[in-house]
CSV table of C-alpha atoms (C1' of nucleotides) in Angstrom, one decimal:
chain,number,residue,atom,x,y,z
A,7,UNK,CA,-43.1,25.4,-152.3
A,8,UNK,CA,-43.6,23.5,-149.2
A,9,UNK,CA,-45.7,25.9,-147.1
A,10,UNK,CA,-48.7,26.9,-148.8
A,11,UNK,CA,-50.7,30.5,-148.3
A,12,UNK,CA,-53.7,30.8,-146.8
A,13,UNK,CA,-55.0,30.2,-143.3
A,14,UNK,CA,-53.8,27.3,-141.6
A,15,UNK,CA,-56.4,24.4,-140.7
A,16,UNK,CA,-56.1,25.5,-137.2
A,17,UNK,CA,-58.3,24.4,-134.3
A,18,UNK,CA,-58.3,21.2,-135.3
A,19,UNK,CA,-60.5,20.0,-132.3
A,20,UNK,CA,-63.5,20.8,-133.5
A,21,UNK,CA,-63.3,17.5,-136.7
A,22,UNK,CA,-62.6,15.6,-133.7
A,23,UNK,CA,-65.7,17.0,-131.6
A,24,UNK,CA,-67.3,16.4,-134.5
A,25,UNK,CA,-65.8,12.9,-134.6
A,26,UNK,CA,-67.0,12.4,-130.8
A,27,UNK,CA,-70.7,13.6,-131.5
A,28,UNK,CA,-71.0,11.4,-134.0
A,29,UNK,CA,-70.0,8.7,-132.2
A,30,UNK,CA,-72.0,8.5,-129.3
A,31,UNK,CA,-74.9,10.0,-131.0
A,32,UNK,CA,-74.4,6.9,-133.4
A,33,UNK,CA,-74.4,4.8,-130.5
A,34,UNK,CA,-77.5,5.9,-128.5
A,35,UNK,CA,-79.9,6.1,-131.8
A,36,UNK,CA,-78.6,4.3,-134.6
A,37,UNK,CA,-77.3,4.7,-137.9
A,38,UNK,CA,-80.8,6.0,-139.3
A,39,UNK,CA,-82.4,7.9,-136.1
A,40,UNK,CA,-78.7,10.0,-135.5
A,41,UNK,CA,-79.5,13.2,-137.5
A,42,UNK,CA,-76.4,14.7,-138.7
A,43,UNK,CA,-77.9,18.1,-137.3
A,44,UNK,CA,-77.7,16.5,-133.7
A,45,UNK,CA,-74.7,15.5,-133.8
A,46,UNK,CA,-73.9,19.3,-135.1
A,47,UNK,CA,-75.9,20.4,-132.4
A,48,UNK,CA,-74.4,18.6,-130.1
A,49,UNK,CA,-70.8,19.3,-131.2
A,50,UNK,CA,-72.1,23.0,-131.3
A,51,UNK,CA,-71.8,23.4,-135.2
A,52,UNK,CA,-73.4,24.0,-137.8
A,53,UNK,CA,-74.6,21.0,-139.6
A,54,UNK,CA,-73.1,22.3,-142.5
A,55,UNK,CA,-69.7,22.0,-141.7
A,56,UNK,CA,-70.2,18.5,-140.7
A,57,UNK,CA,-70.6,17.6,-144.3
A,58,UNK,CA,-67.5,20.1,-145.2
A,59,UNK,CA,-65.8,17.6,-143.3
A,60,UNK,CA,-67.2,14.1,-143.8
A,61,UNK,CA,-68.8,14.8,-147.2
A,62,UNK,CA,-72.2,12.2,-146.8
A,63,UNK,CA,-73.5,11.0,-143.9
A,64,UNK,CA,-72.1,7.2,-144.8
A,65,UNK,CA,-68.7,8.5,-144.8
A,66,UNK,CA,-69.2,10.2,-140.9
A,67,UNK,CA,-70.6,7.3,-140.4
A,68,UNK,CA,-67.5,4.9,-141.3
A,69,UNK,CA,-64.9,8.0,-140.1
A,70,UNK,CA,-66.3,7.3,-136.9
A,71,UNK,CA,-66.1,3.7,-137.2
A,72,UNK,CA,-62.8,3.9,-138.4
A,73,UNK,CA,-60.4,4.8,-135.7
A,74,UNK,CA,-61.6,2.5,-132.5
A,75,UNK,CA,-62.4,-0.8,-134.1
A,76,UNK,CA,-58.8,-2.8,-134.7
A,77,UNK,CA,-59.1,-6.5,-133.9
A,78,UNK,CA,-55.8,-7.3,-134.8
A,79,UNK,CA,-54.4,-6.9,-131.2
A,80,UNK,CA,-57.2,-8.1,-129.1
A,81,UNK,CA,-58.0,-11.9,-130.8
A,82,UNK,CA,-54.3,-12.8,-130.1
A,83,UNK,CA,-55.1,-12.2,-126.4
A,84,UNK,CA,-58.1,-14.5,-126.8
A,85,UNK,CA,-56.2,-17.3,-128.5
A,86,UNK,CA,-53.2,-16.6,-126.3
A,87,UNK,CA,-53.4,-19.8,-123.4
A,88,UNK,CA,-54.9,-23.0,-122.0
A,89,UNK,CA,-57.7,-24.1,-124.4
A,90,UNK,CA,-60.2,-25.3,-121.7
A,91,UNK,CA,-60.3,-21.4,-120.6
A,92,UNK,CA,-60.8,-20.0,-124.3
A,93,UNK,CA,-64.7,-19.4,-123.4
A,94,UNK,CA,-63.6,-17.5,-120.1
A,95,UNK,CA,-61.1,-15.6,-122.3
A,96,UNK,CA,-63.4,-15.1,-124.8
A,97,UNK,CA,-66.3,-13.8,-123.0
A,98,UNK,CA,-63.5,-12.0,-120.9
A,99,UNK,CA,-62.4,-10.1,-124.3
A,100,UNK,CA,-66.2,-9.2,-125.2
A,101,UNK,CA,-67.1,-7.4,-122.3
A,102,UNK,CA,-63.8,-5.3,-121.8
A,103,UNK,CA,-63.9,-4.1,-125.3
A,104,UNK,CA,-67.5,-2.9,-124.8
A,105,UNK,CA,-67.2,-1.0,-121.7
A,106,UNK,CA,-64.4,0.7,-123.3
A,107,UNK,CA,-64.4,3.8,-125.3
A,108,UNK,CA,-64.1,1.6,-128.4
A,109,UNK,CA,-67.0,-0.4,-127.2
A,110,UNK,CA,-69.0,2.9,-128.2
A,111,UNK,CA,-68.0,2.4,-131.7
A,112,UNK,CA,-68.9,-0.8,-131.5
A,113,UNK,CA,-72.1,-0.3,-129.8
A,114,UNK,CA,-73.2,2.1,-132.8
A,115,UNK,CA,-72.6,-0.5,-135.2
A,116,UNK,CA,-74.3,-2.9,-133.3
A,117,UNK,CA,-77.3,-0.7,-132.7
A,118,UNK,CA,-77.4,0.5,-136.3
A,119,UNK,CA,-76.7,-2.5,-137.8
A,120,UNK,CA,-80.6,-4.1,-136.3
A,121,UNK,CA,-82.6,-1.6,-138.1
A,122,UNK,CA,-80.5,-0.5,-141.0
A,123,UNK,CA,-79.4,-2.5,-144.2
A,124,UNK,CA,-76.2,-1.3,-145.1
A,125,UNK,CA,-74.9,-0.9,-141.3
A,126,UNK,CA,-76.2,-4.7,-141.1
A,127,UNK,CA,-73.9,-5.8,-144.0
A,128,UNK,CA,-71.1,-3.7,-142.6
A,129,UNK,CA,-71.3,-6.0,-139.3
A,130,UNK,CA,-72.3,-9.3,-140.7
A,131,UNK,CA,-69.1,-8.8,-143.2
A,132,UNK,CA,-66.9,-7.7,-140.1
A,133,UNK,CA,-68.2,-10.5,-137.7
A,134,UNK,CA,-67.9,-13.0,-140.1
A,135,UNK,CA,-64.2,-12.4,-141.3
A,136,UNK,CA,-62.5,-11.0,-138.6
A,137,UNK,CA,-63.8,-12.7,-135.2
A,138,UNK,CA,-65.6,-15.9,-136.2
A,139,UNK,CA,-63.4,-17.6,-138.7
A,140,UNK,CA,-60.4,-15.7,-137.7
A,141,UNK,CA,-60.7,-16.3,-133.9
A,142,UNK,CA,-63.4,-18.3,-132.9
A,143,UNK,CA,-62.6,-20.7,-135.7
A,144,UNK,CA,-59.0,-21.2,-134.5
A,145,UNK,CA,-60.3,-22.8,-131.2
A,146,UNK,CA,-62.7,-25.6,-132.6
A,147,UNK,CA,-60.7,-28.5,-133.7
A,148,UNK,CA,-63.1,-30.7,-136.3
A,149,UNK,CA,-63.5,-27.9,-139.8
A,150,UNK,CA,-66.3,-29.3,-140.5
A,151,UNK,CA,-67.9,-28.5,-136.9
A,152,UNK,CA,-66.4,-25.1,-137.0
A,153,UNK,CA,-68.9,-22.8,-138.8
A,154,UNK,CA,-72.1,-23.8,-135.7
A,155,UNK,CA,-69.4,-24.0,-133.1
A,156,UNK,CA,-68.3,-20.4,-133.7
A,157,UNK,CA,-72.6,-19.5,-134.2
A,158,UNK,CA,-73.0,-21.1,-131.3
A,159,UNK,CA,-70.1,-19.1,-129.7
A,160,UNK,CA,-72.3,-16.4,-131.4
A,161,UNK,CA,-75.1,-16.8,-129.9
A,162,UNK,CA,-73.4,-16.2,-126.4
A,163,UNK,CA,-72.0,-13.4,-127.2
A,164,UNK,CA,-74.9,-11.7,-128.5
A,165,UNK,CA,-76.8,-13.1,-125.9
A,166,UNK,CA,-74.6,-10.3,-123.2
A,167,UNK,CA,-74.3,-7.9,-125.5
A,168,UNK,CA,-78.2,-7.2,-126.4
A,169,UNK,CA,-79.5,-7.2,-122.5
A,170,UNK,CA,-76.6,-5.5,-121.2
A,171,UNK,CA,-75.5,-2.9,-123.7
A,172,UNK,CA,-78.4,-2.5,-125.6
A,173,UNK,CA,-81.4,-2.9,-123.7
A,174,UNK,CA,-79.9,-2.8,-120.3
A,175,UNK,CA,-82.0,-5.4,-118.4
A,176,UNK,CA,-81.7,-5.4,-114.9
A,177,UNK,CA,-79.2,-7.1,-113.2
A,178,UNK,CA,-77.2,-7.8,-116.4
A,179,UNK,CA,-76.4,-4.1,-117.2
A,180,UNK,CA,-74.4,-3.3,-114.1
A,181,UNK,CA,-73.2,-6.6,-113.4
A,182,UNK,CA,-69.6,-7.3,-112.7
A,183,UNK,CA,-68.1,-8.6,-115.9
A,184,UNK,CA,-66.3,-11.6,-113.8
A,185,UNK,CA,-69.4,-12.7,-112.7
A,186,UNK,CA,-70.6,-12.7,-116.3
A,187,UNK,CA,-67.7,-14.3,-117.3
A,188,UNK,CA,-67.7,-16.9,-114.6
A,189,UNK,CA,-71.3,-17.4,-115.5
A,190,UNK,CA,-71.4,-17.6,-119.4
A,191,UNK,CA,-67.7,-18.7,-119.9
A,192,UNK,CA,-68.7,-22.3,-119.1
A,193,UNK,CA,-71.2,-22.2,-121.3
A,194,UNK,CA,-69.0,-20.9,-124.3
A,195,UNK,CA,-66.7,-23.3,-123.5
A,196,UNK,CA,-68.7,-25.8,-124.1
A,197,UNK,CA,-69.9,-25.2,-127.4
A,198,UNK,CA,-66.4,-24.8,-128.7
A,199,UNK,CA,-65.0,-28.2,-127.3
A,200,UNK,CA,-67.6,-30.4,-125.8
A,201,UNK,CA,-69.6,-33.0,-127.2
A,202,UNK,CA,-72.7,-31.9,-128.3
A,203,UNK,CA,-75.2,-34.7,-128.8
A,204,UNK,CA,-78.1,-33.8,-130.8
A,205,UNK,CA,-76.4,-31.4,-132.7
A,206,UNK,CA,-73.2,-33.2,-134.2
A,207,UNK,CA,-73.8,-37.0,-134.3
B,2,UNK,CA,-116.8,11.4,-163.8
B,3,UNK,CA,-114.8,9.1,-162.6
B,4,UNK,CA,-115.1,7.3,-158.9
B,5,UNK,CA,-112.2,8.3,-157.0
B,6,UNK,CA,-112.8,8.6,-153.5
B,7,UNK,CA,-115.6,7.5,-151.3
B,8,UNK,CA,-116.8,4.3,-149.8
B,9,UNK,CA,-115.4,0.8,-150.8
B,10,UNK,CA,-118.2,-1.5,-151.9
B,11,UNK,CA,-118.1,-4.9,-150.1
B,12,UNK,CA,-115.6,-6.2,-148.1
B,13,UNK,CA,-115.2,-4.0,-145.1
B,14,UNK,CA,-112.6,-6.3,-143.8
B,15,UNK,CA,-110.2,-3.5,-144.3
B,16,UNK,CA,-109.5,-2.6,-140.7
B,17,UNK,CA,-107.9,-6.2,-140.1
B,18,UNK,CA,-106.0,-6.3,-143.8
B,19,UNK,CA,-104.5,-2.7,-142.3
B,20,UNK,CA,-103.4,-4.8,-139.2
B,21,UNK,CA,-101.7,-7.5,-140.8
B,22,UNK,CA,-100.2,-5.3,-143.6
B,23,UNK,CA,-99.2,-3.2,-140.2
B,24,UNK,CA,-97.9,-6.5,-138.4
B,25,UNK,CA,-95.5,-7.8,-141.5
B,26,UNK,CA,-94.3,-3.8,-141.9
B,27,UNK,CA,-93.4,-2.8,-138.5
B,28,UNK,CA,-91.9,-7.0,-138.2
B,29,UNK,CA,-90.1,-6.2,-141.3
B,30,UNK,CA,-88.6,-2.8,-141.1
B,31,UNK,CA,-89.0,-1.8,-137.2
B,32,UNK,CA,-91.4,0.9,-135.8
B,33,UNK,CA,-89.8,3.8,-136.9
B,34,UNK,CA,-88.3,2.4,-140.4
B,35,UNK,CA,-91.7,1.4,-141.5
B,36,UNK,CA,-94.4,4.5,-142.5
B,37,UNK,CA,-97.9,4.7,-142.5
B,38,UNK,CA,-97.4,5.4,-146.3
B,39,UNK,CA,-95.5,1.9,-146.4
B,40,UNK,CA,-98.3,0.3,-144.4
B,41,UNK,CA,-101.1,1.8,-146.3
B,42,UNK,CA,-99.9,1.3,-149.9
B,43,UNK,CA,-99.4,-2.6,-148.4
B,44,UNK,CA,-102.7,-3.0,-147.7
B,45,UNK,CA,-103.8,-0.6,-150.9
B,46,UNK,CA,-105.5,2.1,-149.1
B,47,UNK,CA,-105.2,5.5,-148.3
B,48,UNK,CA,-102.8,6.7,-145.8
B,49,UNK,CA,-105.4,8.9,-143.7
B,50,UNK,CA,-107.7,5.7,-143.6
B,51,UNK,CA,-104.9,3.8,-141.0
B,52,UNK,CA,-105.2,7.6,-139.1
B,53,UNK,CA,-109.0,7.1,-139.5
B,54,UNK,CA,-108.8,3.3,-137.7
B,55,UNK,CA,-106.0,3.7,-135.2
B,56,UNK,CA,-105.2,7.4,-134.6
B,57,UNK,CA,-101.4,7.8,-134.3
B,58,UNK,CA,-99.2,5.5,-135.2
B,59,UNK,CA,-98.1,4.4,-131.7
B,60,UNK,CA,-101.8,3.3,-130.9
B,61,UNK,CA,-101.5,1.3,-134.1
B,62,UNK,CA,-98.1,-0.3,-133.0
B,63,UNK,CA,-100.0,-1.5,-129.9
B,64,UNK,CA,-103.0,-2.6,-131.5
B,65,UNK,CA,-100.9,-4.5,-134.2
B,66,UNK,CA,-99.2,-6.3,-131.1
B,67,UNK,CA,-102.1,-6.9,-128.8
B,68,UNK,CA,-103.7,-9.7,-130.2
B,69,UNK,CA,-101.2,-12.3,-131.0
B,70,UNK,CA,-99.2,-11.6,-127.8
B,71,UNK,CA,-101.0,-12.7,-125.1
B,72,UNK,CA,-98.3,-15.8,-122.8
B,73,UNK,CA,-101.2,-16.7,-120.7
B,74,UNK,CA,-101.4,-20.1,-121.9
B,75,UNK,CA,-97.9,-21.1,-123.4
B,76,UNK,CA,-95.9,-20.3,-119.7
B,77,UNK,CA,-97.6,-23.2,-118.2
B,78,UNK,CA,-97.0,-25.5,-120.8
B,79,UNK,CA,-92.7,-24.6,-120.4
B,80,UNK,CA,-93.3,-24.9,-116.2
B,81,UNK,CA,-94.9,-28.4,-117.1
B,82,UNK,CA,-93.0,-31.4,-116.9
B,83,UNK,CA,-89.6,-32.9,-115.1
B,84,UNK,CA,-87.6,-29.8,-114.0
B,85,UNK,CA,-84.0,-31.4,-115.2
B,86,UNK,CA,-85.9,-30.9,-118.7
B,87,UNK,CA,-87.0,-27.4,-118.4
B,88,UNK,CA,-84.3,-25.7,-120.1
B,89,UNK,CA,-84.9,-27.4,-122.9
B,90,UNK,CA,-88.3,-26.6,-122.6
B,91,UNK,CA,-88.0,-23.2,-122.6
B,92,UNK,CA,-86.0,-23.0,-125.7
B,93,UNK,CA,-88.4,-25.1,-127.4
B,94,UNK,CA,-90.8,-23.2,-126.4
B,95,UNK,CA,-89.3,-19.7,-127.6
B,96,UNK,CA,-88.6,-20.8,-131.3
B,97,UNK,CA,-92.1,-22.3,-131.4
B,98,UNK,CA,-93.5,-18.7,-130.6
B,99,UNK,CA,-91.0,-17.3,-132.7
B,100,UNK,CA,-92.2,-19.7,-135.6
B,101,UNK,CA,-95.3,-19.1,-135.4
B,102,UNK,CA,-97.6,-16.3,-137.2
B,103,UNK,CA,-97.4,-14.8,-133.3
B,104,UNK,CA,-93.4,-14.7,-133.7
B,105,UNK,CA,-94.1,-12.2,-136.5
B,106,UNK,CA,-95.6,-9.4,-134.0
B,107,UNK,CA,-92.4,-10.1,-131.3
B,108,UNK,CA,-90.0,-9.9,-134.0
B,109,UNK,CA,-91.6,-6.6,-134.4
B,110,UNK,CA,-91.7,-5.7,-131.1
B,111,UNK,CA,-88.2,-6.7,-130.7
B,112,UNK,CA,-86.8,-5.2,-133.8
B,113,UNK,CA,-88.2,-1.7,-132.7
B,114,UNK,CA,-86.8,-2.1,-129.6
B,115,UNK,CA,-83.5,-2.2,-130.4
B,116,UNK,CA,-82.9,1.3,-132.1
B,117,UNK,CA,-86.7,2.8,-130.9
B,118,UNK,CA,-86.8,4.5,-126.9
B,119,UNK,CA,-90.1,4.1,-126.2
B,120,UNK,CA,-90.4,0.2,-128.0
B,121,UNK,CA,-88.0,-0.3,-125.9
B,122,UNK,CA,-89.7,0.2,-122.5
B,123,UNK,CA,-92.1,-1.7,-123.5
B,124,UNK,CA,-90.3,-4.7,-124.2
B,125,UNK,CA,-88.5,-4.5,-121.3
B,126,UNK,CA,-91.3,-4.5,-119.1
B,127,UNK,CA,-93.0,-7.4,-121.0
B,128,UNK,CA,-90.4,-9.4,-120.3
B,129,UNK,CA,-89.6,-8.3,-117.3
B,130,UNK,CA,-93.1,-9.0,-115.6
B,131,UNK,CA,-94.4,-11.7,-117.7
B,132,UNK,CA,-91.8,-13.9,-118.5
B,133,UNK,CA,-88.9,-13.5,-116.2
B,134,UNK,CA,-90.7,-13.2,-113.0
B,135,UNK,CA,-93.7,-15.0,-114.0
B,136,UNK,CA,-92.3,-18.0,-115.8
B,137,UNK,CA,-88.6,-18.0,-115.4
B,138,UNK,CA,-88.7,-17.1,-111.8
B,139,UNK,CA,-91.1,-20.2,-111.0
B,140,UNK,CA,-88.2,-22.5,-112.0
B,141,UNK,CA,-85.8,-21.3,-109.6
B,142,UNK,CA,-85.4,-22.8,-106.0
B,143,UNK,CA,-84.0,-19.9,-104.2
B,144,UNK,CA,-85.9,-16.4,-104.5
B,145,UNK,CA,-82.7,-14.6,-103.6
B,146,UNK,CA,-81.0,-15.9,-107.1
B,147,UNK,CA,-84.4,-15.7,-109.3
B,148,UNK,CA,-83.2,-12.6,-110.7
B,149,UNK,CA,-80.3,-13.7,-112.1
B,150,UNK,CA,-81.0,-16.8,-113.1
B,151,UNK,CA,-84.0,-14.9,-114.8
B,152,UNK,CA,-81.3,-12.7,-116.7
B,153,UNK,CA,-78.9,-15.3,-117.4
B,154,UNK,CA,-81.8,-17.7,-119.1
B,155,UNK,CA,-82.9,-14.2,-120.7
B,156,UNK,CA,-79.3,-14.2,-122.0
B,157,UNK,CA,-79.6,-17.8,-123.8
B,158,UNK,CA,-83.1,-17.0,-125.7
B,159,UNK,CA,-82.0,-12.9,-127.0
B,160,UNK,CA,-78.9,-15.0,-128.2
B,161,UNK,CA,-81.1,-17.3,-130.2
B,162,UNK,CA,-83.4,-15.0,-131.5
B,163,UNK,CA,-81.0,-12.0,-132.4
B,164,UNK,CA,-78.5,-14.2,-135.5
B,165,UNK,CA,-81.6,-16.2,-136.1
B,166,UNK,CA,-84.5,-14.1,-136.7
B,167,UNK,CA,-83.3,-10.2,-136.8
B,168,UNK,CA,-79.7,-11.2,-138.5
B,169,UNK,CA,-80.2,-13.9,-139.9
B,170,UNK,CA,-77.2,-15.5,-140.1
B,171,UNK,CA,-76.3,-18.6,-141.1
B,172,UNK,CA,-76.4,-21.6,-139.9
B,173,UNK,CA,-78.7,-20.6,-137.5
B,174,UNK,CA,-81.3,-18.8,-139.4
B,175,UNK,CA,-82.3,-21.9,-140.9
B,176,UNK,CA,-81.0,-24.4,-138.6
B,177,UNK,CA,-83.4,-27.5,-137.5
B,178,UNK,CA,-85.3,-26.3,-133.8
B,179,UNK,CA,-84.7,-29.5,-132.5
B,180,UNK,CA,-80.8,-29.0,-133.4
B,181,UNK,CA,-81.1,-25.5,-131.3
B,182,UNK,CA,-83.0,-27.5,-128.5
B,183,UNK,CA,-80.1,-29.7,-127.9
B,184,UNK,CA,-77.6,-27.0,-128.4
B,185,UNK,CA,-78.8,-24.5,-125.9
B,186,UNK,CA,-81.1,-26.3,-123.5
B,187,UNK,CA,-78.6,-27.8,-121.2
B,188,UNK,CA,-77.1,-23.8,-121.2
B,189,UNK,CA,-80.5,-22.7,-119.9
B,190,UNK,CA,-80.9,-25.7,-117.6
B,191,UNK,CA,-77.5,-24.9,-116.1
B,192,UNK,CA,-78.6,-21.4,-115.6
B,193,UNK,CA,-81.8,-22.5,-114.4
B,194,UNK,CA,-80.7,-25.3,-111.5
B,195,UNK,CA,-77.0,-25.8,-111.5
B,196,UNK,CA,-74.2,-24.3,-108.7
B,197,UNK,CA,-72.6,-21.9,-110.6
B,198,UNK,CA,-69.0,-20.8,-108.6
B,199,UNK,CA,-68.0,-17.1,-109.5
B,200,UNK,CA,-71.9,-16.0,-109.3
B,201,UNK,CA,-73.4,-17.1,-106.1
B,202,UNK,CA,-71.0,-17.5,-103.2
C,20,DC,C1',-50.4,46.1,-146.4
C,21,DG,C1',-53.3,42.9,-149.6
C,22,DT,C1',-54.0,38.2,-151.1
C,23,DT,C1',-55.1,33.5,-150.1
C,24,DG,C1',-57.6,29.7,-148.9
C,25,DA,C1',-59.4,27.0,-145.2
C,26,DA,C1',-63.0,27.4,-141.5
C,27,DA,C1',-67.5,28.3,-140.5
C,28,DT,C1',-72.1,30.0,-141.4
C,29,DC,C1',-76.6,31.0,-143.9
C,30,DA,C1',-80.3,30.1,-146.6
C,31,DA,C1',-82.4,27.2,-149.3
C,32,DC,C1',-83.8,22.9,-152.1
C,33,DG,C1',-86.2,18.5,-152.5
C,34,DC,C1',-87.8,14.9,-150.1
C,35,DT,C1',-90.4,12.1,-146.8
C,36,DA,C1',-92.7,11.7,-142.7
C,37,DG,C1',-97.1,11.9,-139.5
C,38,DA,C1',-101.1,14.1,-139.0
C,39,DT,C1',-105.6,16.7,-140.1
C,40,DG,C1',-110.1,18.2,-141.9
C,41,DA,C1',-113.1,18.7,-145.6
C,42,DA,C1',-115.1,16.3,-149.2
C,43,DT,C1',-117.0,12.3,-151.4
C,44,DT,C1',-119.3,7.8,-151.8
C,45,DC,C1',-121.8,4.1,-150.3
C,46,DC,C1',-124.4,0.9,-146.9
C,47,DC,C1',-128.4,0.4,-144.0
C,48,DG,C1',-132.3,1.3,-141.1
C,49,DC,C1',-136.4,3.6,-141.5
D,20,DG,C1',-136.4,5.9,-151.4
D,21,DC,C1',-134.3,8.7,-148.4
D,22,DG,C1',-131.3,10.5,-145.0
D,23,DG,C1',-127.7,9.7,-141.5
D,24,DG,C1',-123.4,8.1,-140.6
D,25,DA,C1',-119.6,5.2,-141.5
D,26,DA,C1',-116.0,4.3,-144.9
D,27,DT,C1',-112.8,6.2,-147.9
D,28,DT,C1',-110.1,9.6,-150.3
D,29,DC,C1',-108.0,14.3,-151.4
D,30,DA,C1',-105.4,18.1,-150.7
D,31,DT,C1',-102.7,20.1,-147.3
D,32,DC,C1',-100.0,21.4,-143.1
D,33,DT,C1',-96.0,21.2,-140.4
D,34,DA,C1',-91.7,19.3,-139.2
D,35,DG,C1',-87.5,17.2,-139.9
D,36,DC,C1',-84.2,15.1,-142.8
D,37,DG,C1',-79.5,15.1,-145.9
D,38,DT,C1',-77.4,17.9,-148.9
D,39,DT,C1',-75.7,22.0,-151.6
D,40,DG,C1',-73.8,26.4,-153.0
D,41,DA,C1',-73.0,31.0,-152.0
D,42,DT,C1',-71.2,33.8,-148.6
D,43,DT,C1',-68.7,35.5,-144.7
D,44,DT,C1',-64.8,35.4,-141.4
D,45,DC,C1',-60.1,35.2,-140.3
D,46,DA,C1',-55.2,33.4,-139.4
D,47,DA,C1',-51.1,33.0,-142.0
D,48,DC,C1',-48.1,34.3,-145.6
D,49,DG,C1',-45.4,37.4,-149.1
DNA sequence: CGTTGAAATCAACGCTAGATGAATTCCCGC
DNA sequence: GCGGGAATTCATCTAGCGTTGATTTCAACG
């Protein structure tokens, strides 16, 4: 039998509005303060059926996650060319991927991750694997400087991402993002390939 | 019958072991992660007893944060000295706050600010009012690019603080200060007093 | 048709939260 | 030594949460 009886799972836009609720809702309050009956509310739904979807709110939670957040084509782009502008690229490759769609995604993760425990893991894990040691550490030439380098690197990073995305400080948030990267791209820069005295040496 | 409720005998000190036990929580866990319940079984009393003290629980978010915060004296002490040290002043300066007993309430401050609305606003206009424009913007030549510069210094301390004190992520979280100082002053400094091509003119 | 089974809703459970007001106990000035 | 008021606790109230199971609706098939 390949066709089965029964009603078709037709309309299949509303798991996806679902899908969409979650996500910004995820992103504007956190894993912990994003009830799963806004996000019904809000995709018009009963909260009920969110859960005949998802199951538990973790797994909503990591469905939503799922789709937008793939690294694997975006570090290339930031290893890809002349090594005294990696920090440009770099910071260039932070700030397009969070003002896009995905950057939504990303932005929930980020948010949740700062007040919840398992969100926190989720990101530390994901950070750590996939952009540090898999991008960042690519550009740093001494091993043994590589793990503060790529902090350091961190650091800048997180240092857009929290007044501009999350807080949205005043003139950061609607700033340009080449004037962020001609501004902070230096600075990256140097903590992957300069000398730093005080810190190594 | 046995003595279950009424007055404590002795040490009335309660009000203050409420505030610390309130301080470590809402540092620990953020405003909205951290209960009453939590707060009062920390400092072994009864729930309604915080209500009794402090009334709601944003009035005891403020008063857990009004004492220890208080910049008054430490912004003069950063503004003091050669200006082609000030950056690393500033740094300095931040992880000694953050160091310090004091750095507990900010870390809770800050915490709650990143997933908490209302937290939020009030960090933002801290900041905003008493360190960037008060502090920040006294180290910056031209008026027209205080802001900024403000920002961009802004940028260099929320990227220390954020891996180091709310992550925690290694090597950072327990790197030396001095280590940090070297790292990130001349960053800061560059914001502070340097040309920087792609951002002004 | 009638059957089927997914989509969607309803009503409820158990839990935790912040908040309230009455009741109890004790310190302190008189 | 006594009475008022502050300190402390108790028992609740209300509201929202995630989750569950029963129930209803309805398009697609034989």
């Amino acid at each position: 039998m390949v066709r089965r009886s029964g009603r078709r799972p037709g309309n299949q836009d509303t798991r996806q509005s679902i899908l969409e609720a979650a996500r910004s809702t995820f992103a504007e309050k956190g894993y912990d303060n994003a009830s799963i009956r806004a996000i019904a509310a809000s995709a018009e739904v009963d909260p009920a059926l969110v859960h005949h979807y998802f199951g538990t709110k973790e797994k909503l939670f990591l469905a939503t996650m799922n789709a937008p957040i793939n690294p694997g084509e975006l570090i290339p782009q930031a290893l890809d060319g002349p090594r005294e502008q990696a920090g440009e690229r770099l910071v260039r490759m932070a700030l397009t991927v969070w003002d896009s769609p995905a950057g939504t995604a990303a932005l929930a993760v980020f948010r949740s991750a700062l007040s919840n425990e398992w969100t926190a893991r989720l990101l530390r894990e994901f950070v750590v694997t996939q952009i540090l040691r898999r991008a960042i550490g690519e550009l740093v030439t001494d091993p043994a400087e590589a793990p503060m380098r790529s902090a350091l690197v961190a650091t800048q990073i997180a240092g857009i991402l929290v007044p501009r995305y999350v807080l949205r400080i005043e003139p950061l948030a609607s700033a340009d993002p080449e004037i962020l990267v001609a501004a902070l791209g230096p600075n990256v820069q140097r903590f992957l390939a300069d000398p730093l005295p005080g810190v190594f040496g």
